[in-house]
Short mmCIF file of N, CA, C and O in Angstrom, two decimals:
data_model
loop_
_atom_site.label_atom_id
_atom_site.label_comp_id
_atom_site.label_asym_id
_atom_site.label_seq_id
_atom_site.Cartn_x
_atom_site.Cartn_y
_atom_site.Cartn_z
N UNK A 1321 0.85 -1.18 0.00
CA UNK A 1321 0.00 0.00 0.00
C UNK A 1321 0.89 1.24 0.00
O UNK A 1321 1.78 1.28 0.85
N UNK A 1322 0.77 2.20 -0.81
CA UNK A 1322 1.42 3.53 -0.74
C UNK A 1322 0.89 4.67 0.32
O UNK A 1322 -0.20 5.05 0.75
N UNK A 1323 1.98 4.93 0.48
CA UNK A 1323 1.96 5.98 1.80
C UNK A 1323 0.58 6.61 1.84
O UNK A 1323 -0.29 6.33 2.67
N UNK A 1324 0.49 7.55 0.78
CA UNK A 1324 -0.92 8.19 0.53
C UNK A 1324 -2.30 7.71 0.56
O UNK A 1324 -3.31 8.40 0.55
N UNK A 1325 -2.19 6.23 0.61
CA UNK A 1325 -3.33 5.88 0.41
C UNK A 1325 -3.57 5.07 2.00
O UNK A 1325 -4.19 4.01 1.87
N UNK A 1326 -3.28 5.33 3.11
CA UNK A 1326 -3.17 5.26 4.23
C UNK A 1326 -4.76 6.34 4.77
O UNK A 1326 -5.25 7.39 4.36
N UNK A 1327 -5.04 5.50 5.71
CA UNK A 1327 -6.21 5.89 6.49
C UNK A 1327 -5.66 7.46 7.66
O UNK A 1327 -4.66 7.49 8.38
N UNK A 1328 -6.41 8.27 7.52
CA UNK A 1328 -6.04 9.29 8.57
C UNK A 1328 -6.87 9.04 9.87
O UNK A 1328 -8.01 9.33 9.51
N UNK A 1329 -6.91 8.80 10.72
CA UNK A 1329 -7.40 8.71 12.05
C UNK A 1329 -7.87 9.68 12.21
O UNK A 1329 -7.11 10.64 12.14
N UNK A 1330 -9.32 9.94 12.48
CA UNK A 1330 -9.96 11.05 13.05
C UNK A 1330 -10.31 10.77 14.61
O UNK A 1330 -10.52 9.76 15.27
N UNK A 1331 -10.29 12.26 14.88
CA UNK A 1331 -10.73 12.55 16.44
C UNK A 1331 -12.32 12.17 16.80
O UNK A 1331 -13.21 12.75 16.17
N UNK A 1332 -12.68 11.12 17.88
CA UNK A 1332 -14.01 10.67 17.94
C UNK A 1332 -14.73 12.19 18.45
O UNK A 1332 -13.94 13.05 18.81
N UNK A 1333 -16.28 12.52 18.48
CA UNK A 1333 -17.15 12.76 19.14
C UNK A 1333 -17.93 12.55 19.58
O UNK A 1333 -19.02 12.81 19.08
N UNK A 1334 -17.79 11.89 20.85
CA UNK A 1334 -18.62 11.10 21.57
C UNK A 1334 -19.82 11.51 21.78
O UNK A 1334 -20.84 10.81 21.82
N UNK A 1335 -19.72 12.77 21.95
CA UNK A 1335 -21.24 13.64 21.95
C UNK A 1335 -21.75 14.30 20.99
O UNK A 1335 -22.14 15.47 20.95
N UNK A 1336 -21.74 13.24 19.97
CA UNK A 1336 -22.35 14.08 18.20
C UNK A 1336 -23.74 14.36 18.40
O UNK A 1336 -24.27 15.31 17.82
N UNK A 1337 -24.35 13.61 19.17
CA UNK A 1337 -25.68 13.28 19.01
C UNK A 1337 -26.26 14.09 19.74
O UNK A 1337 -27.47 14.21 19.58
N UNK A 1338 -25.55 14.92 20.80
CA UNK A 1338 -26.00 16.20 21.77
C UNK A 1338 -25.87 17.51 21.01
O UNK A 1338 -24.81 17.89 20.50
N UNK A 1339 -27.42 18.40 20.94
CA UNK A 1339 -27.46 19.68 20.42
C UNK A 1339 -25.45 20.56 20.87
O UNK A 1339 -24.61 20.63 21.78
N UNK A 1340 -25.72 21.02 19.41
CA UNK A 1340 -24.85 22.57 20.20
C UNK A 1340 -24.26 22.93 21.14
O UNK A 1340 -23.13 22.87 21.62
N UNK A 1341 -26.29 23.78 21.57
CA UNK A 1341 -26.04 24.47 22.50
C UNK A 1341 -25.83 23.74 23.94
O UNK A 1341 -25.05 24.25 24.74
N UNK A 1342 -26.29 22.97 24.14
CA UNK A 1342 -25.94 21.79 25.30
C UNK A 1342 -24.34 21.34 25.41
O UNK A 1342 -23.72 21.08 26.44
N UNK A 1343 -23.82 21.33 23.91
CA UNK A 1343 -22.57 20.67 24.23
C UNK A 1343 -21.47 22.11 24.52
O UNK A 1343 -20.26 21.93 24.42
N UNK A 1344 -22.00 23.44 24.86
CA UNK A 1344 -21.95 24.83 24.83
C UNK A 1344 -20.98 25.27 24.17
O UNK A 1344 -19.94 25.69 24.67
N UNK A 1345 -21.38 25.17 22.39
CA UNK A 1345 -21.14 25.00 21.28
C UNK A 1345 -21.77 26.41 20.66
O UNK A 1345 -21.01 26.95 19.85
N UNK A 1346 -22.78 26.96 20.87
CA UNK A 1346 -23.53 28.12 20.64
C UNK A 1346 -24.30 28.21 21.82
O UNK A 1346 -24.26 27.21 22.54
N UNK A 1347 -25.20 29.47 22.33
CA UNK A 1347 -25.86 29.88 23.01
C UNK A 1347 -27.25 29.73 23.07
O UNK A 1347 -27.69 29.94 21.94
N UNK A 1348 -28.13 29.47 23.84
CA UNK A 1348 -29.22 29.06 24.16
C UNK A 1348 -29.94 30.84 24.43
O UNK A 1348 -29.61 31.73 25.20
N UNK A 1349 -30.51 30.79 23.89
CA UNK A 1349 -31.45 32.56 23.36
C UNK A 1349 -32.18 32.50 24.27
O UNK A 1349 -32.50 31.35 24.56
N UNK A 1350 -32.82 33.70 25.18
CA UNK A 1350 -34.21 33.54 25.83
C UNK A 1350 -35.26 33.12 25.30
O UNK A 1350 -36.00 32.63 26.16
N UNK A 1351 -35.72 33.07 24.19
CA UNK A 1351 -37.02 33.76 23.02
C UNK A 1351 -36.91 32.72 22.53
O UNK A 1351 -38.00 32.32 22.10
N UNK A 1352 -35.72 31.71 22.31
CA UNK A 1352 -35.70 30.20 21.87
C UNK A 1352 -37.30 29.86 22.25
O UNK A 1352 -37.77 30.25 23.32
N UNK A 1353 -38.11 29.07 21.26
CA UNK A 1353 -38.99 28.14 22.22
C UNK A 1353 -38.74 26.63 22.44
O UNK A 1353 -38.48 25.70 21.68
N UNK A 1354 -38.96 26.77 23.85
CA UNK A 1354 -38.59 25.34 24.29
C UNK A 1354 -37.39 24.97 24.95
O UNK A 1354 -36.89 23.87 25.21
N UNK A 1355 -36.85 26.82 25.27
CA UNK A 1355 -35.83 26.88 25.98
C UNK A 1355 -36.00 26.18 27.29
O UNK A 1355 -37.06 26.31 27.90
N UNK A 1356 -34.75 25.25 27.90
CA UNK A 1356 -34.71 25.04 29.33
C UNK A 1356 -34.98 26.01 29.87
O UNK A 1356 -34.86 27.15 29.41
N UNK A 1357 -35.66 25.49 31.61
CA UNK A 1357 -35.66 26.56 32.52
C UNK A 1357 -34.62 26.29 33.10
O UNK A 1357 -33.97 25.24 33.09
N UNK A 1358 -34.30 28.09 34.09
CA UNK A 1358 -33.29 27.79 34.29
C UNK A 1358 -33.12 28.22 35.86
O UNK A 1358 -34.08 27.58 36.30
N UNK A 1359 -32.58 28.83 36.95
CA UNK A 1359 -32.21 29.13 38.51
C UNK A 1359 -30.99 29.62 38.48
O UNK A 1359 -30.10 29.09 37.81
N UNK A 1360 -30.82 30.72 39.23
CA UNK A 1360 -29.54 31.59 39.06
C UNK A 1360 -28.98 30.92 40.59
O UNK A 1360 -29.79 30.49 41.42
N UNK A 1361 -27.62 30.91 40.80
CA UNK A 1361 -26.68 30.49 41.72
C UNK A 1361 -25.75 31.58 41.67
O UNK A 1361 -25.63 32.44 40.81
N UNK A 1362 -25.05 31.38 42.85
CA UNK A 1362 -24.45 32.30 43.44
C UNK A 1362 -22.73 32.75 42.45
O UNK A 1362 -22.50 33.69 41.69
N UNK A 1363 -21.89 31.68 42.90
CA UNK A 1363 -20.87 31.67 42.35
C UNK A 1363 -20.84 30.26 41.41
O UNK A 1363 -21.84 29.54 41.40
N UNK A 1364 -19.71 29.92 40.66
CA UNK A 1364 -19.96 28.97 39.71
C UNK A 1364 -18.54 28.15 40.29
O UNK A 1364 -18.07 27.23 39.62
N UNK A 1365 -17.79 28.65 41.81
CA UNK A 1365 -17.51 27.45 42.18
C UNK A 1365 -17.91 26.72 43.53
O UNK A 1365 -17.41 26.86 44.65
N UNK A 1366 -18.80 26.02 43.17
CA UNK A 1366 -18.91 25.49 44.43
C UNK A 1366 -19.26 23.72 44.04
O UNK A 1366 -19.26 23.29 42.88
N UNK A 1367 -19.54 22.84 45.29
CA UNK A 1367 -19.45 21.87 44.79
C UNK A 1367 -20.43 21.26 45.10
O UNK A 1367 -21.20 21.45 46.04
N UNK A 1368 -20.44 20.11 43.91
CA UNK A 1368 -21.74 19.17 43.73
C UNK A 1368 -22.88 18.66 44.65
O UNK A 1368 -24.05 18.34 44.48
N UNK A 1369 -22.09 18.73 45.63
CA UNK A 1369 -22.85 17.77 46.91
C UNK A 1369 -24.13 19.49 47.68
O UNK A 1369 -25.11 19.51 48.43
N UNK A 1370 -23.40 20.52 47.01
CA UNK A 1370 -24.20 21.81 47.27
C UNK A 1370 -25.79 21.83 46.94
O UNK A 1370 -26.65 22.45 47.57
N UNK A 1371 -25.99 20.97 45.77
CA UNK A 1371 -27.26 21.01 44.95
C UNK A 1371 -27.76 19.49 44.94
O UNK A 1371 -28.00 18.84 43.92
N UNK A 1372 -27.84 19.13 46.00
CA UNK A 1372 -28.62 17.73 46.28
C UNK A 1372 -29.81 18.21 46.53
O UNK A 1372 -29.97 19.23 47.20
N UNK A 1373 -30.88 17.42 45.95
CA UNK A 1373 -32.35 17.68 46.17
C UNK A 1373 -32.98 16.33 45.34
O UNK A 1373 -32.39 15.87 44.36
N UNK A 1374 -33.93 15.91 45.72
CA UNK A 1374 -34.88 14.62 45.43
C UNK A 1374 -35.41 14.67 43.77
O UNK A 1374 -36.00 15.65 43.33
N UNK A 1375 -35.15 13.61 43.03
CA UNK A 1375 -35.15 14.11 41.89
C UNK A 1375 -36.49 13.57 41.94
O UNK A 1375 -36.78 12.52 42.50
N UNK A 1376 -37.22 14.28 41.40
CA UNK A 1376 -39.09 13.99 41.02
C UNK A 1376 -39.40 13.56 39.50
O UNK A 1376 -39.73 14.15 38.47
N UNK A 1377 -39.10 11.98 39.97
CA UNK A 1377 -39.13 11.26 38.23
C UNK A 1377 -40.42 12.00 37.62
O UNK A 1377 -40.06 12.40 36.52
N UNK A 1378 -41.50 12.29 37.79
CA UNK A 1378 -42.72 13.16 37.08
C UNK A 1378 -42.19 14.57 36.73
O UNK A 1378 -42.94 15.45 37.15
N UNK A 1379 -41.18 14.97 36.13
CA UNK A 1379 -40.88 16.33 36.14
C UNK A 1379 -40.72 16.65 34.56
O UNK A 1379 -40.01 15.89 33.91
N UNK A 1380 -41.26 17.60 34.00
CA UNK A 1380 -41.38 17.98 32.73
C UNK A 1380 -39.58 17.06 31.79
O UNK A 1380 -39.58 16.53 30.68
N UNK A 1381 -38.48 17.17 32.66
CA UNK A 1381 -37.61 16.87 32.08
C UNK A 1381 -36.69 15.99 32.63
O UNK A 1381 -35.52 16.24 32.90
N UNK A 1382 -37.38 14.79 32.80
CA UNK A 1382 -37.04 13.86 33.90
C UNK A 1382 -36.39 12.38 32.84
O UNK A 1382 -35.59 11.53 33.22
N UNK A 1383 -36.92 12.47 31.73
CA UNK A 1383 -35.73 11.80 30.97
C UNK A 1383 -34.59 12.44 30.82
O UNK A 1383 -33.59 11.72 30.74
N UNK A 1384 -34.42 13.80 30.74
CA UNK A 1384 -32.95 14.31 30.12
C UNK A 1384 -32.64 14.17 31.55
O UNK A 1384 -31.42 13.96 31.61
N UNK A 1385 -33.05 14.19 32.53
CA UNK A 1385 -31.84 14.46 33.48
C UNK A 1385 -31.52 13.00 33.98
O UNK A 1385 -30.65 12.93 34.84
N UNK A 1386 -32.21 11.61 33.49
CA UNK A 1386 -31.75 10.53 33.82
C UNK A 1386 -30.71 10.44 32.55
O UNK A 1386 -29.68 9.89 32.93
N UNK A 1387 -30.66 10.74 31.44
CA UNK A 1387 -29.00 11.39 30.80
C UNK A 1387 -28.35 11.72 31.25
O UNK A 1387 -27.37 11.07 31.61
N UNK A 1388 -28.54 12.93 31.49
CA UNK A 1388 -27.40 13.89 32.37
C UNK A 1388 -27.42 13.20 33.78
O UNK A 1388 -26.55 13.82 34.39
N UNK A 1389 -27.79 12.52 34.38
CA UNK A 1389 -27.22 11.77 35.36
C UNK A 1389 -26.35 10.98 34.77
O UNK A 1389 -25.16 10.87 35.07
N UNK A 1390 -27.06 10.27 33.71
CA UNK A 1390 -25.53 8.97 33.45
C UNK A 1390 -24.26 9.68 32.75
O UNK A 1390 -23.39 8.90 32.34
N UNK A 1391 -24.04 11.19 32.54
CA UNK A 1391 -23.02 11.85 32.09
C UNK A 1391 -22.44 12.12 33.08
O UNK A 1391 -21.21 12.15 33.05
N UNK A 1392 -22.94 12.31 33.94
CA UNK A 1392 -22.27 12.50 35.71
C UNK A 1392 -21.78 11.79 36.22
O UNK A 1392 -21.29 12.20 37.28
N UNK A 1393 -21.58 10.51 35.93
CA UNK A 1393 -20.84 9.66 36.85
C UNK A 1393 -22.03 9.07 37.46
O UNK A 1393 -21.66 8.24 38.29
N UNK A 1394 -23.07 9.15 37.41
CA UNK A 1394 -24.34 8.73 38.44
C UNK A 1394 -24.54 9.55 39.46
O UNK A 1394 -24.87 9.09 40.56
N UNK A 1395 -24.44 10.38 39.34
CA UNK A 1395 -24.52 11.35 40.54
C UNK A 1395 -25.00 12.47 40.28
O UNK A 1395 -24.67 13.14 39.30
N UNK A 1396 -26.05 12.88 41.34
CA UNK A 1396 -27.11 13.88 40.75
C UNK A 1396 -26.21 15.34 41.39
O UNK A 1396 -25.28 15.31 42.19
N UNK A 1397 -26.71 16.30 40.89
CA UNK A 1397 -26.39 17.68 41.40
C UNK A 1397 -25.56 18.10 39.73
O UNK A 1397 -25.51 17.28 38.82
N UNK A 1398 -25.13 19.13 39.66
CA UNK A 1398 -24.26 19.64 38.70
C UNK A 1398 -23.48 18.62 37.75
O UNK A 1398 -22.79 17.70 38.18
N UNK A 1399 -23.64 18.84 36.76
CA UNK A 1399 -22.72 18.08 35.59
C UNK A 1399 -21.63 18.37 35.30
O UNK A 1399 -21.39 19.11 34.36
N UNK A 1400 -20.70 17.82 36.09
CA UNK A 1400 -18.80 18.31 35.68
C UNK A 1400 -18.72 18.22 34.31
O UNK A 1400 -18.95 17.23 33.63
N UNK A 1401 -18.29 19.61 33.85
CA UNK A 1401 -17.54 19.80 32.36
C UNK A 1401 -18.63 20.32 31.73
O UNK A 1401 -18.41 21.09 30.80
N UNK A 1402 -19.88 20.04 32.06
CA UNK A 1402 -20.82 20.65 31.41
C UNK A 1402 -21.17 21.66 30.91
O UNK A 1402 -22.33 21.65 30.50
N UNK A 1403 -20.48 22.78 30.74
CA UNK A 1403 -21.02 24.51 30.82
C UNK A 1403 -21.71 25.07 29.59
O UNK A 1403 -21.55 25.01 28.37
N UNK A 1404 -22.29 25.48 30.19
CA UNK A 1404 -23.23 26.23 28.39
C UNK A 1404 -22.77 27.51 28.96
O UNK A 1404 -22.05 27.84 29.91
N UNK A 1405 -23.91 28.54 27.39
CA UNK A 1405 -24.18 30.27 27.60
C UNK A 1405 -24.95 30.09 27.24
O UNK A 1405 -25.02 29.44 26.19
N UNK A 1406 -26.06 30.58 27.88
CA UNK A 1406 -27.64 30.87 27.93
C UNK A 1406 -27.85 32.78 27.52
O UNK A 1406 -27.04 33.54 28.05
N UNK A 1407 -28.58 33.19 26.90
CA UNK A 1407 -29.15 34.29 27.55
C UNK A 1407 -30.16 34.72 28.22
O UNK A 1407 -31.30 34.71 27.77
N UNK A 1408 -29.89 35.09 29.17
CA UNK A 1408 -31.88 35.11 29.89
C UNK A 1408 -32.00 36.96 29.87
O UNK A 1408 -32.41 37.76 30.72
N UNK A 1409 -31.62 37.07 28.93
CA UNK A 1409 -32.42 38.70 28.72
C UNK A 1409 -31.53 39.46 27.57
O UNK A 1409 -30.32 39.27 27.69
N UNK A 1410 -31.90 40.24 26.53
CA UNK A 1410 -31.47 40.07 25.38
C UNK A 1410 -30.32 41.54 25.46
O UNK A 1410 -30.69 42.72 25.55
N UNK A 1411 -28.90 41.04 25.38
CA UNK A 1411 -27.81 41.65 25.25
C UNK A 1411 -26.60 40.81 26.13
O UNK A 1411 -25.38 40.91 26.03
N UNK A 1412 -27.49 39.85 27.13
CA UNK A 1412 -26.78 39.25 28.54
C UNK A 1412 -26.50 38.11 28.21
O UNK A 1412 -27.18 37.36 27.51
N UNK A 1413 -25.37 37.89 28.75
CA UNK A 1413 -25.16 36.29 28.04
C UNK A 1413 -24.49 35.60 29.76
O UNK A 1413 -23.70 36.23 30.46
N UNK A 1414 -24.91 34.55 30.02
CA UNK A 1414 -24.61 33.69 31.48
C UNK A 1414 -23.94 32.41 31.26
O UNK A 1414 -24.43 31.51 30.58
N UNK A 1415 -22.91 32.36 31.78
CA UNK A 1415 -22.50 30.89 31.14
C UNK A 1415 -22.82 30.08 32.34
O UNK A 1415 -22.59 30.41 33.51
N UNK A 1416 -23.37 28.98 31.92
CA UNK A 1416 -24.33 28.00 33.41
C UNK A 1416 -24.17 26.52 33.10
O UNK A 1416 -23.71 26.20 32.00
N UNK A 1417 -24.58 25.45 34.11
CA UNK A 1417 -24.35 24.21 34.27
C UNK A 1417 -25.15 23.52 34.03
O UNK A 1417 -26.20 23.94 34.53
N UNK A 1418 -25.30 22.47 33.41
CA UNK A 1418 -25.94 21.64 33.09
C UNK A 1418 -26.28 20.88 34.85
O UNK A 1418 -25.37 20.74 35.67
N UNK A 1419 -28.09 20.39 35.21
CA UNK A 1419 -28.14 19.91 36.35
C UNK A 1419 -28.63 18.48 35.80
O UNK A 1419 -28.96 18.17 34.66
N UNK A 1420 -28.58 17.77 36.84
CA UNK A 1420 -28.97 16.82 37.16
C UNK A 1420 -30.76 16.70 37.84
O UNK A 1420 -30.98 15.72 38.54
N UNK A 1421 -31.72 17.50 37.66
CA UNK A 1421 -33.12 17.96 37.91
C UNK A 1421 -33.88 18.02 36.89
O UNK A 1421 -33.76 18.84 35.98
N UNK A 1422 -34.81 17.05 36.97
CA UNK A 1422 -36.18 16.87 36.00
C UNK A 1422 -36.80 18.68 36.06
O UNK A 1422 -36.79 19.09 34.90
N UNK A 1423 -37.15 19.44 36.74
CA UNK A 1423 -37.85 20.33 36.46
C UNK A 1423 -37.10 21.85 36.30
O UNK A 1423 -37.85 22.75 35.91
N UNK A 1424 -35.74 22.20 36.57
CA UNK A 1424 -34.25 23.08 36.57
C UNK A 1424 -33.57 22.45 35.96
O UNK A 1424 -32.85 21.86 36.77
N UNK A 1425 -33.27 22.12 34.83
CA UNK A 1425 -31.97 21.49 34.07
C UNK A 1425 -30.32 22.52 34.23
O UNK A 1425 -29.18 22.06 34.17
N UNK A 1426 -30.63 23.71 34.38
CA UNK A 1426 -29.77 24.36 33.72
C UNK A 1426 -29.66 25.87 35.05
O UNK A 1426 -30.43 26.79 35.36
N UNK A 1427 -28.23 25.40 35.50
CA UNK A 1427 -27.98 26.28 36.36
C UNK A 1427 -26.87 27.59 35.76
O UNK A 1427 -25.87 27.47 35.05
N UNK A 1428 -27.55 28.95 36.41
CA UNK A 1428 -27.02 29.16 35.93
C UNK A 1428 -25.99 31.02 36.65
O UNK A 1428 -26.65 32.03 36.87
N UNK A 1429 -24.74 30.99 36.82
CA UNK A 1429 -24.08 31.83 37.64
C UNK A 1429 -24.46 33.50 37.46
O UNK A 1429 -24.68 34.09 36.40
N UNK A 1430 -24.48 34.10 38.95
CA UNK A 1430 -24.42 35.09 38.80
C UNK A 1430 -23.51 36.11 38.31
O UNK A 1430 -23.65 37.14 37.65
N UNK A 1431 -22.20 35.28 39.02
CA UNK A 1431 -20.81 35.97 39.06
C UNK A 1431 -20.39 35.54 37.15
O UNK A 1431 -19.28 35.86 36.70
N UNK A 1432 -20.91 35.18 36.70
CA UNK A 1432 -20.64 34.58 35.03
C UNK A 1432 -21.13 35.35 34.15
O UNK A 1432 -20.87 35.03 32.99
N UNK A 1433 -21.94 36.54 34.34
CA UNK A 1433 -22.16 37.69 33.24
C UNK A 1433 -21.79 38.66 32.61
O UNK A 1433 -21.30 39.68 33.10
N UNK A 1434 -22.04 38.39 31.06
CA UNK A 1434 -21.24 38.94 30.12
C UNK A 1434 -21.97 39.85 29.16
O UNK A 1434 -23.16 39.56 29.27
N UNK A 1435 -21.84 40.66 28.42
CA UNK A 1435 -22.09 41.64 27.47
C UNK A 1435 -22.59 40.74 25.76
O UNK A 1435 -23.55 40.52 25.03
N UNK A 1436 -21.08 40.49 25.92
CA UNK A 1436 -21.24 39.42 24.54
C UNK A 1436 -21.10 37.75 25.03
O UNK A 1436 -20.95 37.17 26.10
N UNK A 1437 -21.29 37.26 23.37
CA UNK A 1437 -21.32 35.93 23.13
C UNK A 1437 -19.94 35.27 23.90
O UNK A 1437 -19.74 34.73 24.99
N UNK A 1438 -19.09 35.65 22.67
CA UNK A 1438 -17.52 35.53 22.93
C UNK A 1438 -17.14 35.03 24.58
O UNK A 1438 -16.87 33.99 25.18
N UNK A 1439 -17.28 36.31 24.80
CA UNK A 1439 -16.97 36.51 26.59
C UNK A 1439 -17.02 35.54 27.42
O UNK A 1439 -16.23 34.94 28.16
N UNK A 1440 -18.89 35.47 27.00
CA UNK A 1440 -18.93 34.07 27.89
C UNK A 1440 -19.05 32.70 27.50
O UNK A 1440 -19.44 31.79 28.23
N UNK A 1441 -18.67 32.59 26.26
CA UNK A 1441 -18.27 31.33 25.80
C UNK A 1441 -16.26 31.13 26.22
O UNK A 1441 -16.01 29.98 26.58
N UNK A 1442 -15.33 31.82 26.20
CA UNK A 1442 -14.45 32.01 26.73
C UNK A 1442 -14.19 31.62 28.15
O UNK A 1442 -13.33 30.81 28.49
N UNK A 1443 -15.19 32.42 29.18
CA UNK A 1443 -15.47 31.80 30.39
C UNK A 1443 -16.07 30.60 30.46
O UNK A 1443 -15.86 29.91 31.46
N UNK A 1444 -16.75 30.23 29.63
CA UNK A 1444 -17.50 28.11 29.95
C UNK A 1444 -16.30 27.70 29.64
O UNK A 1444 -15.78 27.05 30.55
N UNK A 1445 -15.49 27.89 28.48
CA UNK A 1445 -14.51 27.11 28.12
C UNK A 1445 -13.03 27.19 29.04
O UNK A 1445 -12.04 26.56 28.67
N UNK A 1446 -13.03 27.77 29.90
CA UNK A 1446 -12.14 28.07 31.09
C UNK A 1446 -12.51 27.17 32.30
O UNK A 1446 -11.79 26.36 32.88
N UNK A 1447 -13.97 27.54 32.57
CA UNK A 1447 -14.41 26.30 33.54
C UNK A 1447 -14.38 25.18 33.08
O UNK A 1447 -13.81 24.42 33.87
N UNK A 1448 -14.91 24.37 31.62
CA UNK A 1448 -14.58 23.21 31.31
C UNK A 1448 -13.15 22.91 31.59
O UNK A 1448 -12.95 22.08 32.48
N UNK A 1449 -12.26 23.35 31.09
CA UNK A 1449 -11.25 23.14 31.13
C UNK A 1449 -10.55 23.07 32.98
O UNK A 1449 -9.80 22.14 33.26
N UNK A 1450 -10.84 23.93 33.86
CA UNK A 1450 -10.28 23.42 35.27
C UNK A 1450 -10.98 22.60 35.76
O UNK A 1450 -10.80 22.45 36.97
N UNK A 1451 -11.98 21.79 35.16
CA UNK A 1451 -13.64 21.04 35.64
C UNK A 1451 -13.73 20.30 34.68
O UNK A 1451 -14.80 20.52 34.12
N UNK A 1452 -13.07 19.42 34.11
CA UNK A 1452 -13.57 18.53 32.77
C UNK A 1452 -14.82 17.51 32.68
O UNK A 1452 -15.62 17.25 31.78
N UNK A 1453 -14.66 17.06 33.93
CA UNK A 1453 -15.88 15.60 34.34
C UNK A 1453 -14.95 14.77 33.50
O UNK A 1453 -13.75 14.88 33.27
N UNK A 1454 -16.26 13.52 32.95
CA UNK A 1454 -15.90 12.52 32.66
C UNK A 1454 -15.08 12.47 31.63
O UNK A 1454 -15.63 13.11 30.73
N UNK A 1455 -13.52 11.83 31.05
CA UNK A 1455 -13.16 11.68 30.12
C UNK A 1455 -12.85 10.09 29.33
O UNK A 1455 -12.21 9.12 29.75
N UNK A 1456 -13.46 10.27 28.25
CA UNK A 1456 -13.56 9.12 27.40
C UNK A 1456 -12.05 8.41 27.12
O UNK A 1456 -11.01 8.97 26.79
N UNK A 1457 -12.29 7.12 27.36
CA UNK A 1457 -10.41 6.49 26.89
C UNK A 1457 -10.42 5.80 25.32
O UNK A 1457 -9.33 5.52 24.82
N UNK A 1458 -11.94 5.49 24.41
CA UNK A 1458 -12.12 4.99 23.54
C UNK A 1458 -11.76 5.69 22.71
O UNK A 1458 -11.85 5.35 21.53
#
């Protein structure tokens, strides 16, 4: 076989099948319909065991968060590595966490507000990065 005609190995994406804005890839609009709801938090470091609460399998979004539980490690509260940018009011952009809650999916910081897109896609991608969660070995 000649050199050239050799296979190039591509980089997997394990999460092809997850929107975008979930994989916080683009921004989640207020005015979106069918936007997650969402709960503002204080600072964006604190830790998991902070946001324990009874998950209520009857909750508008109680399949995605038995997902986003199994993206967690099994463990409910905040999704390590998870970070989106939401806007919840039009010029504001929040970069926030993916939860582990059928009826709040999507937490989201006070101390994390930005003007533009950029900004706070810059900041998710800073927290992903000191906060990765789970990483794939396949």
């Amino acid at each position: 076989m000649r050199e050239e005609e050799k296979e190039v190995e591509l980089e997997r994406d394990h999460y092809w099948w997850l929107h975008p804005a979930l994989r916080g890839q683009e921004s989640m609009g207020s005015n979106v319909e069918g936007a997650l709801p969402w709960q503002w938090e204080e600072t964006a470091e604190f830790g998991s065991t902070e946001h324990l609460e009874t998950i209520d399998p009857s909750g508008p979004y109680a399949d995605f968060a038995k997902l986003l539980y199994k993206l967690n490690g099994y463990k409910p509260g905040p999704v390590t590595g998870w970070y989106i940018v939401l806007s919840p009011k039009k010029g504001q952009y929040a970069v926030g966490q993916l939860c582990v809650d059928p009826n709040v999916p999507v937490i989201l910081f006070k101390d994390r507000v930005f003007a533009t897109e950029s900004e706070a896609r810059e900041a998710a991608t800073l927290l992903k990065q000191a906060h990765p969660g789970l990483i794939h070995t396949s």
